mmCIF file of C-alpha atoms in Angstrom:
data_model
loop_
_atom_site.group_PDB
_atom_site.id
_atom_site.type_symbol
_atom_site.label_atom_id
_atom_site.label_comp_id
_atom_site.label_asym_id
_atom_site.label_seq_id
_atom_site.Cartn_x
_atom_site.Cartn_y
_atom_site.Cartn_z
ATOM 1 C CA MET M 838 -63.098 57.176 8.087
ATOM 2 C CA ARG M 839 -60.036 55.472 9.498
ATOM 3 C CA MET M 840 -59.449 51.974 8.149
ATOM 4 C CA ARG M 841 -58.687 49.353 10.761
ATOM 5 C CA ALA M 842 -55.508 47.445 10.012
ATOM 6 C CA LYS M 843 -55.895 43.709 9.642
ATOM 7 C CA PRO M 844 -54.203 42.003 12.619
ATOM 8 C CA THR M 845 -51.106 40.028 11.776
ATOM 9 C CA ARG M 846 -50.650 36.450 12.863
ATOM 10 C CA GLN M 847 -47.897 35.888 15.416
ATOM 11 C CA VAL M 848 -45.452 33.719 13.518
ATOM 12 C CA SER M 849 -41.686 33.618 13.767
ATOM 13 C CA LEU M 850 -39.786 31.466 11.313
ATOM 14 C CA PRO M 851 -37.066 29.033 12.381
ATOM 15 C CA TYR M 852 -33.474 30.078 12.145
ATOM 16 C CA ALA M 853 -30.181 28.208 12.165
ATOM 17 C CA ASP M 854 -28.168 28.415 15.358
ATOM 18 C CA GLY M 855 -24.397 28.560 15.304
ATOM 19 C CA ASP M 856 -24.143 24.774 15.435
ATOM 20 C CA GLY M 857 -26.470 24.406 12.469
ATOM 21 C CA SER M 858 -29.439 23.205 14.524
ATOM 22 C CA VAL M 859 -32.875 24.616 13.804
ATOM 23 C CA THR M 860 -34.872 26.534 16.358
ATOM 24 C CA PRO M 861 -38.608 25.744 16.169
ATOM 25 C CA TRP M 862 -41.334 28.184 15.282
ATOM 26 C CA THR M 863 -43.326 29.969 17.920
ATOM 27 C CA ARG M 864 -46.858 30.904 17.006
ATOM 28 C CA GLY M 865 -49.548 32.795 18.869
ATOM 29 C CA PRO M 866 -52.985 31.423 19.704
ATOM 30 C CA MET M 867 -55.148 30.540 16.714
ATOM 31 C CA LYS M 868 -58.726 31.653 16.197
ATOM 32 C CA THR M 869 -60.627 28.432 15.655
ATOM 33 C CA VAL M 870 -63.934 27.283 14.171
ATOM 34 C CA GLY M 871 -65.209 23.877 15.274
ATOM 35 C CA LEU M 872 -67.425 22.050 12.770
ATOM 36 C CA PHE M 873 -69.201 18.822 13.790
ATOM 37 C CA ALA M 874 -68.113 19.838 17.280
ATOM 38 C CA GLY M 875 -69.878 17.074 19.211
ATOM 39 C CA VAL M 876 -69.289 17.806 22.890
ATOM 40 C CA GLY M 877 -66.168 19.847 22.184
ATOM 41 C CA GLY M 878 -63.274 17.400 22.565
ATOM 42 C CA LEU M 879 -61.158 19.035 19.872
ATOM 43 C CA GLU M 880 -62.015 22.523 21.060
ATOM 44 C CA ARG M 881 -61.404 21.684 24.722
ATOM 45 C CA GLY M 882 -57.964 20.298 23.921
ATOM 46 C CA LEU M 883 -57.085 23.277 21.742
ATOM 47 C CA ALA M 884 -58.187 25.624 24.527
ATOM 48 C CA ARG M 885 -55.844 23.870 26.940
ATOM 49 C CA SER M 886 -52.994 24.702 24.574
ATOM 50 C CA GLY M 887 -54.011 28.352 24.341
ATOM 51 C CA HIS M 888 -56.192 28.558 21.226
ATOM 52 C CA THR M 889 -59.586 30.270 21.163
ATOM 53 C CA THR M 890 -62.858 29.106 19.635
ATOM 54 C CA GLU M 891 -64.819 31.701 17.665
ATOM 55 C CA LEU M 892 -67.686 29.541 16.360
ATOM 56 C CA LEU M 893 -69.112 26.068 16.947
ATOM 57 C CA CYS M 894 -71.377 24.080 14.648
ATOM 58 C CA GLU M 895 -73.283 21.010 15.868
ATOM 59 C CA ILE M 896 -76.735 19.657 14.974
ATOM 60 C CA GLU M 897 -77.268 17.010 17.679
ATOM 61 C CA VAL M 898 -79.432 18.446 20.472
ATOM 62 C CA GLY M 899 -77.746 16.587 23.339
ATOM 63 C CA ALA M 900 -74.329 17.778 22.215
ATOM 64 C CA GLN M 901 -75.691 21.307 21.762
ATOM 65 C CA ALA M 902 -76.773 21.337 25.407
ATOM 66 C CA VAL M 903 -73.231 20.448 26.467
ATOM 67 C CA LEU M 904 -71.649 23.065 24.196
ATOM 68 C CA ARG M 905 -73.965 25.791 25.475
ATOM 69 C CA GLU M 906 -72.885 25.044 29.031
ATOM 70 C CA LYS M 907 -69.166 24.536 28.427
ATOM 71 C CA PHE M 908 -68.597 27.207 25.749
ATOM 72 C CA ARG M 909 -71.049 29.852 26.921
ATOM 73 C CA ASP M 910 -69.386 32.775 25.168
ATOM 74 C CA VAL M 911 -69.047 31.033 21.797
ATOM 75 C CA LYS M 912 -71.657 31.353 19.062
ATOM 76 C CA LEU M 913 -73.325 28.021 18.249
ATOM 77 C CA HIS M 914 -74.757 27.250 14.803
ATOM 78 C CA ASP M 915 -76.842 24.128 14.332
ATOM 79 C CA ASP M 916 -76.652 22.891 10.727
ATOM 80 C CA VAL M 917 -73.387 22.958 8.779
ATOM 81 C CA THR M 918 -75.318 22.896 5.495
ATOM 82 C CA THR M 919 -76.837 26.292 6.313
ATOM 83 C CA LEU M 920 -73.608 27.871 7.567
ATOM 84 C CA ARG M 921 -72.870 30.506 4.945
ATOM 85 C CA LYS M 922 -69.676 32.101 6.226
ATOM 86 C CA LEU M 923 -66.963 31.866 8.842
ATOM 87 C CA PRO M 924 -65.857 34.619 11.232
ATOM 88 C CA ARG M 925 -63.200 37.032 9.998
ATOM 89 C CA ASP M 926 -59.517 36.190 10.392
ATOM 90 C CA VAL M 927 -60.061 32.550 11.291
ATOM 91 C CA ASP M 928 -56.728 30.712 11.540
ATOM 92 C CA LEU M 929 -57.926 27.152 11.977
ATOM 93 C CA VAL M 930 -60.950 25.031 11.066
ATOM 94 C CA VAL M 931 -61.304 21.731 12.923
ATOM 95 C CA GLY M 932 -63.822 18.949 12.665
ATOM 96 C CA GLY M 933 -64.394 15.351 13.594
ATOM 97 C CA PHE M 934 -66.854 14.838 10.765
ATOM 98 C CA PRO M 935 -69.515 12.129 11.263
ATOM 99 C CA CYS M 936 -68.038 8.648 11.113
ATOM 100 C CA GLN M 937 -71.167 6.490 11.286
ATOM 101 C CA ASP M 938 -70.952 5.635 7.586
ATOM 102 C CA LEU M 939 -67.236 4.862 7.837
ATOM 103 C CA SER M 940 -66.730 2.902 11.056
ATOM 104 C CA GLN M 941 -66.814 -0.849 11.445
ATOM 105 C CA ALA M 942 -69.592 -0.338 13.983
ATOM 106 C CA GLY M 943 -71.680 1.697 11.536
ATOM 107 C CA LYS M 944 -73.347 0.929 8.222
ATOM 108 C CA THR M 945 -70.070 1.260 6.271
ATOM 109 C CA ALA M 946 -71.808 3.207 3.528
ATOM 110 C CA GLY M 947 -68.579 5.075 2.856
ATOM 111 C CA ILE M 948 -67.905 8.712 2.122
ATOM 112 C CA GLU M 949 -71.126 8.971 0.103
ATOM 113 C CA GLY M 950 -73.186 8.090 3.184
ATOM 114 C CA ALA M 951 -75.659 10.745 4.255
ATOM 115 C CA ARG M 952 -73.706 11.645 7.404
ATOM 116 C CA SER M 953 -70.045 11.158 6.510
ATOM 117 C CA GLY M 954 -70.635 12.879 3.166
ATOM 118 C CA LEU M 955 -71.124 16.087 5.143
ATOM 119 C CA VAL M 956 -67.347 16.569 5.054
ATOM 120 C CA GLY M 957 -68.039 18.205 1.684
ATOM 121 C CA GLU M 958 -69.461 21.152 3.617
ATOM 122 C CA VAL M 959 -65.997 21.729 5.072
ATOM 123 C CA PHE M 960 -64.559 22.069 1.581
ATOM 124 C CA ARG M 961 -67.383 24.408 0.567
ATOM 125 C CA LEU M 962 -66.505 26.761 3.424
ATOM 126 C CA LEU M 963 -62.754 26.499 2.829
ATOM 127 C CA LYS M 964 -63.303 27.438 -0.803
ATOM 128 C CA ARG M 965 -64.976 30.677 0.287
ATOM 129 C CA HIS M 966 -62.503 31.589 3.025
ATOM 130 C CA ASP M 967 -58.717 31.808 3.148
ATOM 131 C CA VAL M 968 -58.188 29.609 6.205
ATOM 132 C CA PRO M 969 -54.489 28.820 6.778
ATOM 133 C CA TRP M 970 -54.882 25.604 8.808
ATOM 134 C CA VAL M 971 -57.299 22.659 8.934
ATOM 135 C CA VAL M 972 -57.494 19.650 11.271
ATOM 136 C CA LEU M 973 -59.824 16.715 10.531
ATOM 137 C CA GLU M 974 -60.371 13.599 12.649
ATOM 138 C CA ASN M 975 -62.007 10.265 11.896
ATOM 139 C CA VAL M 976 -61.846 6.505 12.325
ATOM 140 C CA PRO M 977 -58.928 4.517 10.843
ATOM 141 C CA PHE M 978 -61.389 2.241 9.040
ATOM 142 C CA MET M 979 -61.732 5.064 6.523
ATOM 143 C CA LEU M 980 -58.288 4.050 5.252
ATOM 144 C CA GLN M 981 -59.634 0.624 4.273
ATOM 145 C CA LEU M 982 -63.331 0.950 3.431
ATOM 146 C CA SER M 983 -63.921 0.651 -0.319
ATOM 147 C CA LYS M 984 -60.139 0.564 -0.846
ATOM 148 C CA GLY M 985 -59.754 3.859 0.979
ATOM 149 C CA ARG M 986 -62.139 5.848 -1.194
ATOM 150 C CA ALA M 987 -63.014 8.200 1.683
ATOM 151 C CA MET M 988 -59.407 9.302 2.136
ATOM 152 C CA GLU M 989 -58.952 9.617 -1.626
ATOM 153 C CA VAL M 990 -61.943 11.961 -1.863
ATOM 154 C CA ILE M 991 -60.782 14.036 1.100
ATOM 155 C CA VAL M 992 -57.142 14.565 0.119
ATOM 156 C CA THR M 993 -58.059 15.196 -3.520
ATOM 157 C CA ALA M 994 -60.420 17.959 -2.411
ATOM 158 C CA ILE M 995 -57.794 19.392 -0.059
ATOM 159 C CA GLU M 996 -55.158 19.396 -2.795
ATOM 160 C CA ALA M 997 -57.561 21.142 -5.178
ATOM 161 C CA LEU M 998 -57.928 23.927 -2.601
ATOM 162 C CA GLY M 999 -54.160 24.479 -2.524
ATOM 163 C CA TYR M 1000 -53.369 22.808 0.801
ATOM 164 C CA LYS M 1001 -50.408 20.682 1.773
ATOM 165 C CA TRP M 1002 -51.503 17.820 4.000
ATOM 166 C CA ALA M 1003 -50.330 15.048 6.283
ATOM 167 C CA TYR M 1004 -52.221 12.471 8.280
ATOM 168 C CA ARG M 1005 -51.342 9.934 10.912
ATOM 169 C CA VAL M 1006 -53.088 7.297 13.017
ATOM 170 C CA VAL M 1007 -52.710 8.170 16.715
ATOM 171 C CA ASP M 1008 -53.573 6.017 19.755
ATOM 172 C CA SER M 1009 -55.112 7.864 22.711
ATOM 173 C CA ARG M 1010 -53.191 5.646 25.148
ATOM 174 C CA ALA M 1011 -50.104 7.638 24.192
ATOM 175 C CA PHE M 1012 -51.444 10.497 26.305
ATOM 176 C CA GLY M 1013 -52.019 8.507 29.485
ATOM 177 C CA VAL M 1014 -55.729 7.679 29.238
ATOM 178 C CA PRO M 1015 -56.740 4.022 29.778
ATOM 179 C CA GLN M 1016 -58.504 3.672 26.438
ATOM 180 C CA ARG M 1017 -57.137 2.017 23.313
ATOM 181 C CA ARG M 1018 -58.520 4.410 20.714
ATOM 182 C CA GLU M 1019 -56.910 4.850 17.318
ATOM 183 C CA ARG M 1020 -58.012 7.772 15.182
ATOM 184 C CA VAL M 1021 -56.792 9.415 11.983
ATOM 185 C CA TYR M 1022 -55.694 13.030 12.442
ATOM 186 C CA LEU M 1023 -55.205 15.015 9.247
ATOM 187 C CA VAL M 1024 -53.482 18.406 9.283
ATOM 188 C CA ALA M 1025 -53.604 20.629 6.188
ATOM 189 C CA THR M 1026 -52.070 24.058 5.672
ATOM 190 C CA ARG M 1027 -51.504 26.805 3.148
ATOM 191 C CA ASP M 1028 -48.949 28.539 5.385
ATOM 192 C CA GLY M 1029 -46.337 25.933 6.209
ATOM 193 C CA ASP M 1030 -45.537 22.242 6.260
ATOM 194 C CA PRO M 1031 -47.990 19.941 8.083
ATOM 195 C CA ARG M 1032 -45.195 17.492 8.903
ATOM 196 C CA ASP M 1033 -43.786 20.143 11.258
ATOM 197 C CA VAL M 1034 -46.899 19.578 13.388
ATOM 198 C CA LEU M 1035 -47.886 15.965 12.929
ATOM 199 C CA PHE M 1036 -44.599 14.075 12.525
ATOM 200 C CA VAL M 1037 -42.312 15.755 15.084
ATOM 201 C CA ASP M 1038 -43.158 13.483 18.011
ATOM 202 C CA ASP M 1039 -42.692 9.712 17.836
ATOM 203 C CA VAL M 1040 -41.649 7.324 20.598
ATOM 204 C CA GLY M 1041 -42.367 4.139 18.645
ATOM 205 C CA GLU M 1042 -44.824 1.340 19.311
ATOM 206 C CA PRO M 1043 -44.681 -0.018 22.878
ATOM 207 C CA PRO M 1044 -43.546 -3.600 23.430
ATOM 208 C CA THR M 1045 -46.238 -6.260 23.288
ATOM 209 C CA GLU M 1046 -47.876 -6.521 26.690
ATOM 210 C CA VAL M 1047 -48.343 -9.833 28.460
ATOM 211 C CA VAL M 1048 -51.804 -10.448 29.898
ATOM 212 C CA SER M 1049 -51.764 -9.990 33.663
ATOM 213 C CA TRP M 1050 -54.757 -10.689 35.876
ATOM 214 C CA ARG M 1051 -53.260 -8.419 38.519
ATOM 215 C CA ARG M 1052 -54.460 -5.551 36.336
ATOM 216 C CA ALA M 1053 -57.901 -4.565 35.112
ATOM 217 C CA ASN M 1054 -58.438 -5.616 31.500
ATOM 218 C CA GLY M 1055 -61.163 -4.515 29.107
ATOM 219 C CA PHE M 1056 -63.164 -6.163 26.334
ATOM 220 C CA TYR M 1057 -66.427 -5.825 24.387
ATOM 221 C CA TRP M 1058 -69.133 -7.919 26.042
ATOM 222 C CA THR M 1059 -71.355 -7.247 23.008
ATOM 223 C CA GLU M 1060 -68.997 -9.261 20.787
ATOM 224 C CA GLY M 1061 -67.435 -12.691 21.242
ATOM 225 C CA ILE M 1062 -67.707 -14.393 17.854
ATOM 226 C CA ARG M 1063 -65.623 -12.415 15.356
ATOM 227 C CA GLY M 1064 -63.911 -10.046 17.760
ATOM 228 C CA LEU M 1065 -63.141 -9.359 21.405
ATOM 229 C CA GLY M 1066 -61.633 -5.886 21.582
ATOM 230 C CA TRP M 1067 -59.182 -7.021 24.252
ATOM 231 C CA ALA M 1068 -57.212 -4.242 25.965
ATOM 232 C CA ASN M 1069 -54.532 -4.742 28.616
ATOM 233 C CA ASP M 1070 -54.989 -2.384 31.574
ATOM 234 C CA ALA M 1071 -57.348 -0.290 29.450
ATOM 235 C CA VAL M 1072 -60.726 -0.414 27.765
ATOM 236 C CA PRO M 1073 -61.199 -0.859 24.033
ATOM 237 C CA THR M 1074 -62.481 2.092 22.032
ATOM 238 C CA LEU M 1075 -65.526 3.703 23.626
ATOM 239 C CA LYS M 1076 -68.340 3.505 21.090
ATOM 240 C CA GLY M 1077 -71.325 5.702 20.406
ATOM 241 C CA GLY M 1078 -73.771 2.836 20.945
ATOM 242 C CA SER M 1079 -76.465 1.658 18.573
ATOM 243 C CA THR M 1080 -78.553 3.818 16.263
ATOM 244 C CA LEU M 1081 -81.416 3.183 18.706
ATOM 245 C CA GLY M 1082 -79.489 5.027 21.401
ATOM 246 C CA ILE M 1083 -78.800 1.905 23.472
ATOM 247 C CA PRO M 1084 -75.515 2.390 25.366
ATOM 248 C CA SER M 1085 -72.895 -0.339 25.048
ATOM 249 C CA PRO M 1086 -70.010 0.448 27.410
ATOM 250 C CA PRO M 1087 -67.101 -2.011 27.397
ATOM 251 C CA ALA M 1088 -66.624 -4.573 30.146
ATOM 252 C CA ILE M 1089 -63.744 -4.603 32.622
ATOM 253 C CA ILE M 1090 -62.415 -7.622 34.521
ATOM 254 C CA LEU M 1091 -61.266 -6.322 37.889
ATOM 255 C CA PRO M 1092 -58.215 -7.729 39.694
ATOM 256 C CA ASN M 1093 -60.138 -8.186 42.945
ATOM 257 C CA ARG M 1094 -60.668 -11.438 44.824
ATOM 258 C CA ASP M 1095 -64.098 -12.035 43.288
ATOM 259 C CA ARG M 1096 -62.811 -11.382 39.740
ATOM 260 C CA ASP M 1097 -65.834 -9.148 39.167
ATOM 261 C CA ILE M 1098 -66.712 -8.080 35.636
ATOM 262 C CA VAL M 1099 -68.134 -4.579 35.452
ATOM 263 C CA THR M 1100 -68.960 -1.748 33.095
ATOM 264 C CA PRO M 1101 -67.554 1.700 33.935
ATOM 265 C CA HIS M 1102 -69.589 4.635 35.184
ATOM 266 C CA ILE M 1103 -70.285 7.285 32.546
ATOM 267 C CA ARG M 1104 -68.274 9.801 34.581
ATOM 268 C CA ASP M 1105 -65.198 7.584 34.320
ATOM 269 C CA ALA M 1106 -65.887 7.099 30.606
ATOM 270 C CA GLU M 1107 -65.762 10.885 30.243
ATOM 271 C CA ARG M 1108 -62.405 10.857 32.013
ATOM 272 C CA MET M 1109 -61.192 8.114 29.657
ATOM 273 C CA GLN M 1110 -61.739 10.645 26.877
ATOM 274 C CA GLY M 1111 -59.829 13.335 28.751
ATOM 275 C CA PHE M 1112 -62.879 15.303 29.889
ATOM 276 C CA GLU M 1113 -63.655 16.294 33.428
ATOM 277 C CA ALA M 1114 -66.128 13.939 35.116
ATOM 278 C CA GLY M 1115 -69.673 15.127 34.451
ATOM 279 C CA TRP M 1116 -68.785 16.923 31.204
ATOM 280 C CA THR M 1117 -71.910 15.678 29.391
ATOM 281 C CA GLU M 1118 -74.407 16.047 32.253
ATOM 282 C CA ALA M 1119 -76.149 18.986 30.585
ATOM 283 C CA SER M 1120 -77.420 16.657 27.858
ATOM 284 C CA GLU M 1121 -79.758 15.048 30.399
ATOM 285 C CA ASN M 1122 -81.879 18.214 30.238
ATOM 286 C CA VAL M 1123 -82.908 17.323 26.679
ATOM 287 C CA MET M 1124 -82.093 13.611 26.249
ATOM 288 C CA LYS M 1125 -82.198 10.398 28.259
ATOM 289 C CA ARG M 1126 -79.269 9.660 30.559
ATOM 290 C CA GLY M 1127 -78.064 6.771 28.395
ATOM 291 C CA HIS M 1128 -77.530 9.199 25.521
ATOM 292 C CA ARG M 1129 -74.382 10.411 27.252
ATOM 293 C CA TRP M 1130 -72.624 7.215 26.145
ATOM 294 C CA LYS M 1131 -73.200 8.146 22.520
ATOM 295 C CA LEU M 1132 -71.826 11.638 23.088
ATOM 296 C CA VAL M 1133 -68.714 10.341 24.833
ATOM 297 C CA GLY M 1134 -68.158 7.546 22.322
ATOM 298 C CA ASN M 1135 -68.315 9.950 19.387
ATOM 299 C CA ALA M 1136 -65.999 12.522 20.985
ATOM 300 C CA VAL M 1137 -62.372 13.325 20.231
ATOM 301 C CA THR M 1138 -59.952 12.532 23.055
ATOM 302 C CA VAL M 1139 -59.134 15.877 24.666
ATOM 303 C CA ASP M 1140 -55.498 14.997 25.369
ATOM 304 C CA ALA M 1141 -54.846 14.175 21.702
ATOM 305 C CA ALA M 1142 -56.316 17.525 20.692
ATOM 306 C CA GLU M 1143 -54.178 19.283 23.307
ATOM 307 C CA TRP M 1144 -51.043 17.677 21.849
ATOM 308 C CA LEU M 1145 -52.025 18.872 18.370
ATOM 309 C CA GLY M 1146 -52.714 22.329 19.750
ATOM 310 C CA ARG M 1147 -49.270 22.544 21.330
ATOM 311 C CA ARG M 1148 -47.614 21.460 18.094
ATOM 312 C CA LEU M 1149 -49.638 23.968 16.083
ATOM 313 C CA ARG M 1150 -48.130 26.661 18.307
ATOM 314 C CA ALA M 1151 -44.634 25.188 18.281
ATOM 315 C CA PRO M 1152 -44.002 23.199 15.092
ATOM 316 C CA GLU M 1153 -40.498 21.935 14.311
ATOM 317 C CA SER M 1154 -38.895 21.335 10.940
ATOM 318 C CA ARG M 1155 -37.423 18.012 12.097
ATOM 319 C CA GLY M 1156 -40.856 16.570 11.377
ATOM 320 C CA ARG M 1157 -39.740 16.608 7.741
ATOM 321 C CA ASP M 1158 -37.064 14.030 8.532
ATOM 322 C CA VAL M 1159 -39.607 11.227 8.827
ATOM 323 C CA ALA M 1160 -38.727 8.168 6.728
ATOM 324 C CA SER M 1161 -40.933 8.060 3.659
ATOM 325 C CA LYS M 1162 -41.314 6.730 0.136
ATOM 326 C CA PRO M 1163 -43.599 7.549 -2.806
ATOM 327 C CA LEU M 1164 -47.115 6.253 -2.281
ATOM 328 C CA MET M 1165 -47.960 3.474 -4.728
ATOM 329 C CA ARG M 1166 -51.489 2.633 -3.687
ATOM 330 C CA THR M 1167 -53.739 -0.013 -5.179
ATOM 331 C CA GLY M 1168 -55.847 -0.725 -2.109
ATOM 332 C CA ALA M 1169 -56.035 0.636 1.419
ATOM 333 C CA TRP M 1170 -54.145 3.748 2.490
ATOM 334 C CA PRO M 1171 -51.117 3.503 4.827
ATOM 335 C CA ARG M 1172 -51.358 4.534 8.463
ATOM 336 C CA ALA M 1173 -49.462 7.759 7.764
ATOM 337 C CA ALA M 1174 -48.949 9.771 4.579
ATOM 338 C CA PHE M 1175 -48.424 13.297 3.264
ATOM 339 C CA ASN M 1176 -48.277 15.541 0.211
ATOM 340 C CA VAL M 1177 -46.380 18.826 0.513
ATOM 341 C CA GLY M 1178 -46.350 19.625 -3.182
ATOM 342 C CA GLU M 1179 -43.978 16.896 -4.324
ATOM 343 C CA GLY M 1180 -46.457 14.066 -4.699
ATOM 344 C CA ARG M 1181 -48.061 11.698 -2.240
ATOM 345 C CA HIS M 1182 -45.780 9.771 0.099
ATOM 346 C CA CYS M 1183 -46.330 7.208 2.827
ATOM 347 C CA ALA M 1184 -44.555 7.873 6.117
ATOM 348 C CA GLU M 1185 -43.005 5.459 8.586
ATOM 349 C CA ILE M 1186 -44.168 6.637 11.986
ATOM 350 C CA SER M 1187 -45.913 5.003 14.923
ATOM 351 C CA ALA M 1188 -49.285 5.760 16.496
ATOM 352 C CA TRP M 1189 -47.514 6.926 19.652
ATOM 353 C CA PRO M 1190 -46.337 10.575 19.602
ATOM 354 C CA GLU M 1191 -45.678 10.333 23.333
ATOM 355 C CA ARG M 1192 -45.808 7.704 26.036
ATOM 356 C CA ARG M 1193 -47.143 9.354 29.156
ATOM 357 C CA GLU M 1194 -47.280 7.336 32.335
ATOM 358 C CA ARG M 1195 -50.683 5.709 32.672
ATOM 359 C CA GLU M 1196 -52.351 5.095 36.008
ATOM 360 C CA PRO M 1197 -53.468 1.469 36.484
ATOM 361 C CA MET M 1198 -57.068 1.276 35.362
ATOM 362 C CA HIS M 1199 -58.389 -0.284 38.562
ATOM 363 C CA THR M 1200 -57.209 2.789 40.505
ATOM 364 C CA PHE M 1201 -58.165 5.181 37.692
ATOM 365 C CA LEU M 1202 -61.837 4.266 38.205
ATOM 366 C CA GLN M 1203 -63.240 6.795 40.691
ATOM 367 C CA HIS M 1204 -66.984 6.203 40.327
ATOM 368 C CA PRO M 1205 -68.948 3.049 41.147
ATOM 369 C CA PRO M 1206 -69.009 0.672 38.187
ATOM 370 C CA LYS M 1207 -71.913 -1.657 37.463
ATOM 371 C CA LEU M 1208 -71.698 -5.433 37.565
ATOM 372 C CA LEU M 1209 -72.176 -6.987 34.135
ATOM 373 C CA SER M 1210 -75.600 -8.610 34.329
ATOM 374 C CA GLU M 1211 -76.338 -12.322 34.230
ATOM 375 C CA LYS M 1212 -78.091 -11.895 30.873
ATOM 376 C CA ALA M 1213 -75.218 -9.953 29.300
ATOM 377 C CA THR M 1214 -72.585 -12.343 30.654
ATOM 378 C CA GLY M 1215 -74.530 -15.420 29.601
ATOM 379 C CA GLY M 1216 -75.079 -14.076 26.099
ATOM 380 C CA PHE M 1217 -71.398 -13.315 25.701
ATOM 381 C CA PHE M 1218 -70.368 -16.704 27.102
ATOM 382 C CA SER M 1219 -72.643 -18.544 24.681
ATOM 383 C CA ARG M 1220 -71.185 -16.615 21.747
ATOM 384 C CA THR M 1221 -67.644 -17.566 22.699
ATOM 385 C CA ALA M 1222 -68.637 -21.236 22.451
ATOM 386 C CA ARG M 1223 -69.399 -20.681 18.752
ATOM 387 C CA SER M 1224 -66.255 -18.665 18.114
ATOM 388 C CA ALA M 1225 -62.936 -19.637 16.594
ATOM 389 C CA LEU M 1226 -61.178 -16.794 18.417
ATOM 390 C CA LYS M 1227 -58.156 -17.465 20.591
ATOM 391 C CA PHE M 1228 -58.909 -15.982 24.005
ATOM 392 C CA PRO M 1229 -56.329 -14.999 26.646
ATOM 393 C CA ASP M 1230 -55.418 -17.775 29.068
ATOM 394 C CA GLY M 1231 -57.823 -17.745 31.990
ATOM 395 C CA PHE M 1232 -60.316 -15.442 30.267
ATOM 396 C CA LEU M 1233 -63.162 -17.893 29.672
ATOM 397 C CA GLU M 1234 -62.776 -19.268 33.186
ATOM 398 C CA ARG M 1235 -63.338 -15.778 34.554
ATOM 399 C CA ILE M 1236 -66.358 -15.261 32.322
ATOM 400 C CA GLU M 1237 -67.903 -18.528 33.514
ATOM 401 C CA HIS M 1238 -67.061 -17.720 37.144
ATOM 402 C CA HIS M 1239 -68.802 -14.338 36.906
ATOM 403 C CA TYR M 1240 -71.801 -15.863 35.133
ATOM 404 C CA GLU M 1241 -72.298 -18.463 37.865
ATOM 405 C CA ARG M 1242 -71.961 -15.829 40.586
ATOM 406 C CA MET M 1243 -74.531 -13.594 38.899
ATOM 407 C CA LYS M 1244 -76.936 -16.535 38.527
ATOM 408 C CA SER M 1245 -76.601 -17.202 42.245
ATOM 409 C CA GLY M 1246 -77.671 -13.641 43.061
ATOM 410 C CA HIS M 1247 -74.299 -11.903 43.446
ATOM 411 C CA THR M 1248 -74.973 -8.173 43.752
ATOM 412 C CA SER M 1249 -72.208 -6.633 45.866
ATOM 413 C CA LEU M 1250 -69.015 -5.314 44.354
ATOM 414 C CA GLU M 1251 -65.803 -5.842 46.270
ATOM 415 C CA GLN M 1252 -63.249 -3.071 46.109
ATOM 416 C CA ALA M 1253 -60.515 -3.991 43.640
ATOM 417 C CA ALA M 1254 -57.308 -4.660 45.516
ATOM 418 C CA VAL M 1255 -54.045 -6.162 44.340
#
């Protein structure tokens, strides 16, 4: 019987040009397994950069319905705890493991929480399989909760498996979407240096923006006492909603004559995460329509995943030039750090790998938004009266104006025009 040769990975190492500069790697598409896949944000972005998905794992039935429609040729497994093996010759395992026990919006139970503790299943599978690359995603609050215990557990487990690792907080606005969404992206590898992927691109933090009412600005109407979630010409982080499945989209103050306050259509929320409009529609076959907000809020921004996918195919050694110093941690973790076999270091790098041009949010919105109701506006307005927060100039006047208009029976939405 003829033995089939194991396929080789397409990797070419950098070489020094005549002027001493370093030519970056080029790497072929990676065979990927997506754990805790949600509605496929990571996998969709990786596909855009040429990678292929061999297996998906997701237990939530609404998300499963989306994955079955959007990744029809990919095997779907339901429960990560019963997944015994990975496909042969897998190059990359990715996962946005459950964050409900880690986020400020969740129960903050920490890494031992029933859901977030499932990241241990990733390590179980990595221990059984020689997977060269790993990408994990989660909320930045994991760097602070319980003095960063979640990150300590994760990187300790990764180090024990023989991986070098780097992580970095990245803001989705860097990729041109009108959503302020910071997430931790961790890249680990046995084959190379994760800094060559994660730390190559950095344009620095943008200058502080001045509030302009000629733009659409977002905030959380569900808050108002301890926080606001203010975002200039963007929405704050889209959330998964409550554990009861009640959607809680952010509010947007439009720059139109009536100063209307609205919540975006779910199809525009999908676009704010980099998906095509209607990406989660298939979930309505098995769940209520409002459940789509949870799916979108828990997703990974597609454009961020696409950037990672491009860098996985074309890493550059200049990522190792990032300013750093040994990590002396007594509390929370820094916003970027790494360990490539010479001890843990914190890195000085921004949350902005790129700064793509962003369309003004009031023209980005393509689907009819919904006026924020009298009840919702009134509840928010009453909370601000008990708050010590400093609100943007003119903000409370606009809230009161909208509240009075809604009380008087205002129902029509004027087209935003500036």
